[in-house]
Amino acid sequence: MDRQDQLILKALQRDSTAAIADLASRLGLSTSACHRRIKQLEADGLIAGYRAQLDPTRLGLKLEAFVEITLTSQSREAMDRFEEAVAGFDDILECHLMSGSADYILRVAAHDLEQFDTIHRNCLARLPGVSAMRSSFAIRTIKRWGGYPV
């Protein structure tokens, strides 16, 4: 990956809807060269896909929770069961296997505390092998994730 590829990745993380011709012009490339580079970055797996970045507050999701999970066992079977269950719940936005005191950290968004309670009862409480769960609520987002440094 050279400097041009890095610039392409930075630009696409900011706005993946830009026309290739506009992107090429900004980077001093021909349209065909820019297109070829993007296709190669996709083929190499550096670009894993394209998504719309939605505004959670406009969707009414005013509450964001980070839930620390500790399992009763760290056996492969227990972790596989937990991870398979997590994958089945759309209300769990992210799940990260962690080092430190918690085994996993989950990110959940809800309209309000009442909806979080429903998610807690119908989703989080049904996750297998959980010995402890601790929820922390974001008061305000200072910096939203905007892409990886390239």
Coordinates of C-alpha atoms in Angstrom, one line a residue, residues 82-145:
F82 CA -21.9 -16.9 24.4
E83 CA -20.6 -15.5 21.1
E84 CA -23.2 -17.4 19.1
A85 CA -26.0 -16.1 21.3
V86 CA -24.7 -12.5 21.0
A87 CA -24.7 -12.8 17.2
G88 CA -28.4 -13.6 17.3
F89 CA -29.5 -10.4 19.0
D90 CA -29.8 -7.3 16.8
D91 CA -30.0 -5.1 19.9
I92 CA -26.3 -5.8 20.6
L93 CA -24.5 -3.4 18.3
E94 CA -20.9 -4.6 19.1
C95 CA -19.3 -7.3 21.1
H96 CA -15.6 -7.3 21.9
L97 CA -13.6 -10.1 23.6
M98 CA -11.5 -8.3 26.2
S99 CA -8.4 -8.6 28.4
G100 CA -8.7 -7.3 31.9
S101 CA -11.5 -7.7 34.5
A102 CA -14.4 -8.2 32.0
D103 CA -14.5 -11.0 29.4
Y104 CA -16.5 -9.1 26.9
I105 CA -17.8 -5.5 26.4
L106 CA -21.1 -5.0 24.5
R107 CA -22.4 -1.8 23.1
V108 CA -26.2 -1.3 23.1
A109 CA -28.3 1.7 22.0
A110 CA -31.9 2.4 23.2
H111 CA -34.5 5.1 23.0
D112 CA -34.6 5.5 26.8
L113 CA -34.1 3.6 30.1
E114 CA -37.4 1.8 29.6
Q115 CA -36.3 0.3 26.3
F116 CA -32.9 -0.6 27.8
D117 CA -34.7 -2.4 30.6
T118 CA -36.6 -4.4 27.9
I119 CA -33.3 -5.2 26.0
H120 CA -31.8 -6.2 29.4
R121 CA -34.6 -8.6 30.2
N122 CA -35.2 -10.0 26.7
C123 CA -31.7 -10.1 25.4
L124 CA -28.8 -9.5 27.8
A125 CA -30.3 -11.7 30.6
R126 CA -30.7 -14.6 28.1
L127 CA -27.0 -14.7 27.2
P128 CA -25.6 -18.1 28.4
G129 CA -22.9 -18.5 30.9
V130 CA -22.9 -15.0 32.4
S131 CA -21.8 -14.6 36.0
A132 CA -21.7 -10.8 36.2
M133 CA -23.0 -7.9 34.1
R134 CA -22.2 -4.2 34.7
S135 CA -23.8 -1.5 32.6
S136 CA -22.4 2.0 32.1
F137 CA -24.2 4.7 30.2
A138 CA -22.7 7.3 28.0
I139 CA -23.6 10.8 29.1
R140 CA -22.4 12.5 26.0
T141 CA -20.4 11.5 22.9
I142 CA -17.4 13.7 22.6
K143 CA -15.9 12.1 19.5
R144 CA -17.7 9.6 17.3
W145 CA -15.7 7.0 15.5

